[in-house]
Amino acid sequence: QSVLTQPPSVSGAPGQRVTISCTGSSSNIGAGYDVHWYQQLPGTAPKLLIYGNSNRPSGVPDRFSGSKSGTSASLAITGLQAEDEADYYCQSYDSSLRGVFGTGTKVTVL
Amino acid sequence: QVTLRESGPALVKPTQTLTLTCTFSGFSLSTSGMCVSWIRQPPGKALEWLALIDWDDDKYYSTSLKTRLTISKDTSKNQVVLTMTNMDPVDTATYYCARIGTGGGGPFDYWGQGTLVTVSS
């Protein structure tokens, strides 16, 4: 069961900027746990995209950025490209160190 | 090079117990900060976190599934095993194992390719 809420879909033209919100509560994001983001291309396993709220693993383009404030977080994709079309999930933890995922957002490149 | 691979039955019958094995390489689950988690994804749906075991053998379970789940590790074999009892068709999903390399609260930095489990009579 997802306890982090994301918009079901966002879309944008190539080159545009899109953002994905991730809304939690005082028992997860608001409790101080970091937020991590994953990209899932069709038919593949999720891939770590952003960790520790705003850090990019090696190899992830700087077009992807993350932020966190209060009980929410967001992922921004600037300079949208066709290969960014995928599902995106936020993830954090609750007060008992149980993992929690977002509801997922499908990004469509128009 | 870190790799993880899930293995187990592709088909189970309702009420049966599912046993999945995650075999990994490139790290040791006896190293401080290392954890392995199980995550599942029903077809066309979102990811769902199931369970986690850490280097100190501490275990954490999904609140909604904890009565059905057991996670364990065999450090010498580099394996983590998940059992789920009383399987139901709604448990049909791709099951992933994933590593956390920075302790509780860290990201899942490496994932297996997943194994699809179908529950049907």
mmCIF file of C-alpha atoms in Angstrom:
data_model
loop_
_atom_site.group_PDB
_atom_site.id
_atom_site.type_symbol
_atom_site.label_atom_id
_atom_site.label_comp_id
_atom_site.label_asym_id
_atom_site.label_seq_id
_atom_site.Cartn_x
_atom_site.Cartn_y
_atom_site.Cartn_z
ATOM 1 C CA GLN A 1 0.000 0.000 0.000
ATOM 2 C CA SER A 2 1.309 3.405 -1.020
ATOM 3 C CA VAL A 3 1.336 6.080 1.626
ATOM 4 C CA LEU A 4 3.116 8.704 -0.461
ATOM 5 C CA THR A 5 0.849 10.456 -2.963
ATOM 6 C CA GLN A 6 1.995 11.363 -6.466
ATOM 7 C CA PRO A 7 0.054 12.665 -9.479
ATOM 8 C CA PRO A 8 -0.875 9.777 -11.779
ATOM 9 C CA SER A 9 0.594 11.454 -14.831
ATOM 10 C CA VAL A 10 2.461 14.492 -16.077
ATOM 11 C CA SER A 11 3.372 15.398 -19.616
ATOM 12 C CA GLY A 12 5.460 17.894 -21.492
ATOM 13 C CA ALA A 13 6.963 18.658 -24.842
ATOM 14 C CA PRO A 14 10.624 17.962 -25.533
ATOM 15 C CA GLY A 15 12.784 20.583 -23.895
ATOM 16 C CA GLN A 16 10.170 21.592 -21.338
ATOM 17 C CA ARG A 17 10.369 21.307 -17.559
ATOM 18 C CA VAL A 18 8.064 19.016 -15.610
ATOM 19 C CA THR A 19 7.751 18.440 -11.897
ATOM 20 C CA ILE A 20 6.406 15.509 -9.898
ATOM 21 C CA SER A 21 5.193 16.011 -6.358
ATOM 22 C CA CYS A 22 5.360 13.449 -3.565
ATOM 23 C CA THR A 23 3.187 14.140 -0.546
ATOM 24 C CA GLY A 24 3.687 12.269 2.700
ATOM 25 C CA SER A 25 2.958 12.905 6.360
ATOM 26 C CA SER A 26 4.545 13.597 9.712
ATOM 27 C CA SER A 27 5.195 9.882 10.167
ATOM 28 C CA ASN A 28 7.411 9.522 7.099
ATOM 29 C CA ILE A 29 8.826 12.461 5.106
ATOM 30 C CA GLY A 30 7.911 14.923 7.831
ATOM 31 C CA ALA A 31 9.693 12.789 10.439
ATOM 32 C CA GLY A 32 12.975 13.663 8.771
ATOM 33 C CA TYR A 33 13.524 10.603 6.592
ATOM 34 C CA ASP A 34 15.199 11.187 3.276
ATOM 35 C CA VAL A 35 13.278 10.875 0.022
ATOM 36 C CA HIS A 36 14.644 8.836 -2.867
ATOM 37 C CA TRP A 37 13.405 8.720 -6.455
ATOM 38 C CA TYR A 38 13.386 5.872 -8.966
ATOM 39 C CA GLN A 39 12.847 5.723 -12.707
ATOM 40 C CA GLN A 40 11.212 2.625 -14.158
ATOM 41 C CA LEU A 41 11.338 2.135 -17.900
ATOM 42 C CA PRO A 42 8.758 -0.268 -19.355
ATOM 43 C CA GLY A 43 9.498 -3.885 -18.572
ATOM 44 C CA THR A 44 12.538 -3.152 -16.436
ATOM 45 C CA ALA A 45 13.430 -2.933 -12.764
ATOM 46 C CA PRO A 46 13.398 0.477 -11.099
ATOM 47 C CA LYS A 47 16.635 2.452 -11.189
ATOM 48 C CA LEU A 48 17.817 4.869 -8.503
ATOM 49 C CA LEU A 49 17.531 8.403 -9.844
ATOM 50 C CA ILE A 50 17.855 10.707 -6.813
ATOM 51 C CA TYR A 51 18.949 9.792 -3.288
ATOM 52 C CA GLY A 52 19.016 11.731 -0.064
ATOM 53 C CA ASN A 53 16.413 14.216 -1.349
ATOM 54 C CA SER A 54 18.620 15.923 -3.908
ATOM 55 C CA ASN A 55 21.680 13.859 -4.798
ATOM 56 C CA ARG A 56 22.265 12.222 -8.158
ATOM 57 C CA PRO A 57 24.092 8.895 -8.462
ATOM 58 C CA SER A 58 26.949 8.792 -10.898
ATOM 59 C CA GLY A 59 25.681 8.669 -14.461
ATOM 60 C CA VAL A 60 22.326 10.367 -13.865
ATOM 61 C CA PRO A 61 22.052 13.520 -16.002
ATOM 62 C CA ASP A 62 21.864 16.839 -14.192
ATOM 63 C CA ARG A 63 18.507 17.422 -15.910
ATOM 64 C CA PHE A 64 17.072 15.528 -12.951
ATOM 65 C CA SER A 65 16.878 17.298 -9.612
ATOM 66 C CA GLY A 66 15.117 16.715 -6.315
ATOM 67 C CA SER A 67 14.050 18.725 -3.316
ATOM 68 C CA LYS A 68 12.257 18.204 -0.028
ATOM 69 C CA SER A 69 10.300 20.522 2.231
ATOM 70 C CA GLY A 70 8.229 19.604 5.254
ATOM 71 C CA THR A 71 6.090 16.583 4.469
ATOM 72 C CA SER A 72 6.596 16.742 0.707
ATOM 73 C CA ALA A 73 9.238 16.301 -1.944
ATOM 74 C CA SER A 74 9.462 16.936 -5.646
ATOM 75 C CA LEU A 75 11.360 15.744 -8.682
ATOM 76 C CA ALA A 76 12.054 18.099 -11.570
ATOM 77 C CA ILE A 77 13.076 17.154 -15.070
ATOM 78 C CA THR A 78 14.387 20.039 -17.142
ATOM 79 C CA GLY A 79 15.028 19.816 -20.852
ATOM 80 C CA LEU A 80 12.633 16.872 -21.161
ATOM 81 C CA GLN A 81 13.792 14.207 -23.610
ATOM 82 C CA ALA A 82 12.017 11.298 -25.285
ATOM 83 C CA GLU A 83 14.006 8.782 -23.255
ATOM 84 C CA ASP A 84 12.618 10.276 -20.029
ATOM 85 C CA GLU A 85 9.247 8.708 -20.773
ATOM 86 C CA ALA A 86 8.855 6.295 -17.866
ATOM 87 C CA ASP A 87 7.215 5.742 -14.498
ATOM 88 C CA TYR A 88 8.700 7.596 -11.527
ATOM 89 C CA TYR A 89 8.369 6.638 -7.853
ATOM 90 C CA CYS A 90 9.316 8.443 -4.687
ATOM 91 C CA GLN A 91 10.295 6.441 -1.619
ATOM 92 C CA SER A 92 10.954 7.111 2.036
ATOM 93 C CA TYR A 93 10.569 5.392 5.410
ATOM 94 C CA ASP A 94 8.167 5.534 8.316
ATOM 95 C CA SER A 95 9.000 5.871 11.977
ATOM 96 C CA SER A 96 9.596 2.132 12.303
ATOM 97 C CA LEU A 97 12.047 2.055 9.391
ATOM 98 C CA ARG A 98 9.493 0.407 7.138
ATOM 99 C CA GLY A 99 9.833 1.438 3.530
ATOM 100 C CA VAL A 100 7.091 3.396 1.831
ATOM 101 C CA PHE A 101 6.662 4.090 -1.868
ATOM 102 C CA GLY A 102 4.721 6.679 -3.758
ATOM 103 C CA THR A 103 1.748 5.915 -5.958
ATOM 104 C CA GLY A 104 3.836 6.435 -9.073
ATOM 105 C CA THR A 105 3.735 8.991 -11.881
ATOM 106 C CA LYS A 106 3.797 8.280 -15.582
ATOM 107 C CA VAL A 107 5.738 10.879 -17.542
ATOM 108 C CA THR A 108 4.717 11.289 -21.157
ATOM 109 C CA VAL A 109 6.791 13.221 -23.676
ATOM 110 C CA LEU A 110 4.417 14.821 -26.164
ATOM 111 C CA GLN B 1 30.222 -5.135 -9.211
ATOM 112 C CA VAL B 2 27.001 -5.527 -7.264
ATOM 113 C CA THR B 3 24.365 -7.878 -8.640
ATOM 114 C CA LEU B 4 21.192 -9.397 -7.226
ATOM 115 C CA ARG B 5 19.043 -12.148 -8.706
ATOM 116 C CA GLU B 6 15.669 -13.402 -7.553
ATOM 117 C CA SER B 7 14.638 -17.012 -7.923
ATOM 118 C CA GLY B 8 11.563 -19.003 -7.044
ATOM 119 C CA PRO B 9 8.435 -20.557 -8.518
ATOM 120 C CA ALA B 10 6.641 -18.762 -11.321
ATOM 121 C CA LEU B 11 3.299 -20.267 -10.339
ATOM 122 C CA VAL B 12 1.833 -21.028 -6.942
ATOM 123 C CA LYS B 13 -1.615 -22.161 -5.926
ATOM 124 C CA PRO B 14 -3.882 -20.237 -3.558
ATOM 125 C CA THR B 15 -3.197 -20.988 0.129
ATOM 126 C CA GLN B 16 0.329 -22.243 -0.651
ATOM 127 C CA THR B 17 3.487 -20.745 0.798
ATOM 128 C CA LEU B 18 5.823 -18.834 -1.523
ATOM 129 C CA THR B 19 9.570 -19.037 -0.985
ATOM 130 C CA LEU B 20 11.787 -16.611 -2.887
ATOM 131 C CA THR B 21 15.560 -16.459 -2.801
ATOM 132 C CA CYS B 22 17.709 -13.422 -3.534
ATOM 133 C CA THR B 23 21.273 -14.380 -4.436
ATOM 134 C CA PHE B 24 23.679 -11.485 -4.502
ATOM 135 C CA SER B 25 27.310 -10.715 -5.172
ATOM 136 C CA GLY B 26 29.656 -7.766 -4.858
ATOM 137 C CA PHE B 27 28.934 -7.070 -1.191
ATOM 138 C CA SER B 28 28.582 -8.877 2.121
ATOM 139 C CA LEU B 29 25.488 -8.717 4.265
ATOM 140 C CA SER B 30 27.729 -8.955 7.312
ATOM 141 C CA THR B 31 29.216 -5.522 6.530
ATOM 142 C CA SER B 32 27.868 -2.670 8.635
ATOM 143 C CA GLY B 33 25.245 -0.659 6.770
ATOM 144 C CA MET B 34 24.271 -3.351 4.303
ATOM 145 C CA CYS B 35 20.613 -4.309 3.996
ATOM 146 C CA VAL B 36 18.501 -6.293 1.540
ATOM 147 C CA SER B 37 14.838 -5.605 0.996
ATOM 148 C CA TRP B 38 11.982 -7.247 -0.903
ATOM 149 C CA ILE B 39 9.613 -5.143 -2.976
ATOM 150 C CA ARG B 40 6.773 -6.245 -5.224
ATOM 151 C CA GLN B 41 4.784 -4.772 -8.086
ATOM 152 C CA PRO B 42 1.437 -6.175 -9.264
ATOM 153 C CA PRO B 43 0.951 -5.923 -13.027
ATOM 154 C CA GLY B 44 0.291 -2.321 -13.983
ATOM 155 C CA LYS B 45 0.427 -1.119 -10.384
ATOM 156 C CA ALA B 46 2.782 0.666 -8.027
ATOM 157 C CA LEU B 47 5.734 -0.648 -6.084
ATOM 158 C CA GLU B 48 5.018 -2.053 -2.618
ATOM 159 C CA TRP B 49 7.692 -2.503 0.052
ATOM 160 C CA LEU B 50 7.524 -5.873 1.828
ATOM 161 C CA ALA B 51 10.432 -6.535 4.169
ATOM 162 C CA LEU B 52 14.035 -5.701 5.028
ATOM 163 C CA ILE B 53 16.886 -7.462 6.781
ATOM 164 C CA ASP B 54 20.056 -5.703 7.832
ATOM 165 C CA TRP B 55 23.656 -6.630 8.566
ATOM 166 C CA ASP B 56 22.841 -7.031 12.259
ATOM 167 C CA ASP B 57 19.981 -9.450 11.461
ATOM 168 C CA ASP B 58 17.331 -6.892 12.386
ATOM 169 C CA LYS B 59 14.142 -7.446 10.424
ATOM 170 C CA TYR B 60 11.357 -5.096 9.392
ATOM 171 C CA TYR B 61 8.043 -5.997 7.791
ATOM 172 C CA SER B 62 5.181 -4.298 6.014
ATOM 173 C CA THR B 63 2.478 -3.605 8.584
ATOM 174 C CA SER B 64 -0.266 -5.026 6.382
ATOM 175 C CA LEU B 65 1.611 -8.236 5.534
ATOM 176 C CA LYS B 66 3.745 -8.910 8.600
ATOM 177 C CA THR B 67 1.706 -11.898 9.757
ATOM 178 C CA ARG B 68 2.448 -13.648 6.455
ATOM 179 C CA LEU B 69 6.089 -12.725 5.852
ATOM 180 C CA THR B 70 9.393 -14.077 7.089
ATOM 181 C CA ILE B 71 12.757 -12.769 5.926
ATOM 182 C CA SER B 72 16.067 -14.449 6.686
ATOM 183 C CA LYS B 73 19.648 -14.398 5.503
ATOM 184 C CA ASP B 74 22.454 -16.862 4.913
ATOM 185 C CA THR B 75 25.579 -14.747 4.939
ATOM 186 C CA SER B 76 27.832 -17.617 3.903
ATOM 187 C CA LYS B 77 25.781 -18.207 0.765
ATOM 188 C CA ASN B 78 25.119 -14.520 0.044
ATOM 189 C CA GLN B 79 21.389 -15.171 0.038
ATOM 190 C CA VAL B 80 18.258 -13.622 1.495
ATOM 191 C CA VAL B 81 15.065 -15.666 1.617
ATOM 192 C CA LEU B 82 11.509 -14.372 1.816
ATOM 193 C CA THR B 83 8.576 -16.618 2.630
ATOM 194 C CA MET B 84 4.984 -15.517 2.230
ATOM 195 C CA THR B 85 2.243 -17.760 3.545
ATOM 196 C CA ASN B 86 -1.352 -18.216 2.438
ATOM 197 C CA MET B 87 -0.874 -16.908 -1.088
ATOM 198 C CA ASP B 88 -3.851 -15.357 -2.855
ATOM 199 C CA PRO B 89 -4.422 -14.264 -6.475
ATOM 200 C CA VAL B 90 -4.006 -10.633 -5.356
ATOM 201 C CA ASP B 91 -0.393 -11.512 -4.511
ATOM 202 C CA THR B 92 0.335 -11.985 -8.210
ATOM 203 C CA ALA B 93 3.212 -9.620 -8.861
ATOM 204 C CA THR B 94 6.802 -9.181 -9.901
ATOM 205 C CA TYR B 95 8.932 -9.580 -6.804
ATOM 206 C CA TYR B 96 12.213 -7.671 -6.577
ATOM 207 C CA CYS B 97 15.056 -7.781 -4.118
ATOM 208 C CA ALA B 98 17.163 -4.671 -3.700
ATOM 209 C CA ARG B 99 20.197 -3.552 -1.716
ATOM 210 C CA ILE B 100 20.662 -0.663 0.650
ATOM 211 C CA GLY B 101 24.324 0.123 1.145
ATOM 212 C CA THR B 102 24.083 2.946 3.656
ATOM 213 C CA GLY B 103 22.003 1.544 6.473
ATOM 214 C CA GLY B 104 18.418 2.100 7.486
ATOM 215 C CA GLY B 105 16.847 5.016 5.692
ATOM 216 C CA GLY B 106 19.094 4.715 2.675
ATOM 217 C CA PRO B 107 18.096 4.267 -0.964
ATOM 218 C CA PHE B 108 17.735 1.000 -2.863
ATOM 219 C CA ASP B 109 20.835 1.449 -4.971
ATOM 220 C CA TYR B 110 20.911 -1.922 -6.719
ATOM 221 C CA TRP B 111 17.957 -4.042 -7.826
ATOM 222 C CA GLY B 112 17.483 -7.524 -9.183
ATOM 223 C CA GLN B 113 15.661 -7.961 -12.468
ATOM 224 C CA GLY B 114 12.577 -9.282 -10.679
ATOM 225 C CA THR B 115 10.674 -12.530 -10.835
ATOM 226 C CA LEU B 116 7.011 -12.771 -11.797
ATOM 227 C CA VAL B 117 4.917 -14.886 -9.461
ATOM 228 C CA THR B 118 1.399 -15.819 -10.529
ATOM 229 C CA VAL B 119 -1.077 -17.144 -7.994
ATOM 230 C CA SER B 120 -3.681 -19.326 -9.629
ATOM 231 C CA SER B 121 -5.302 -22.690 -9.196
#
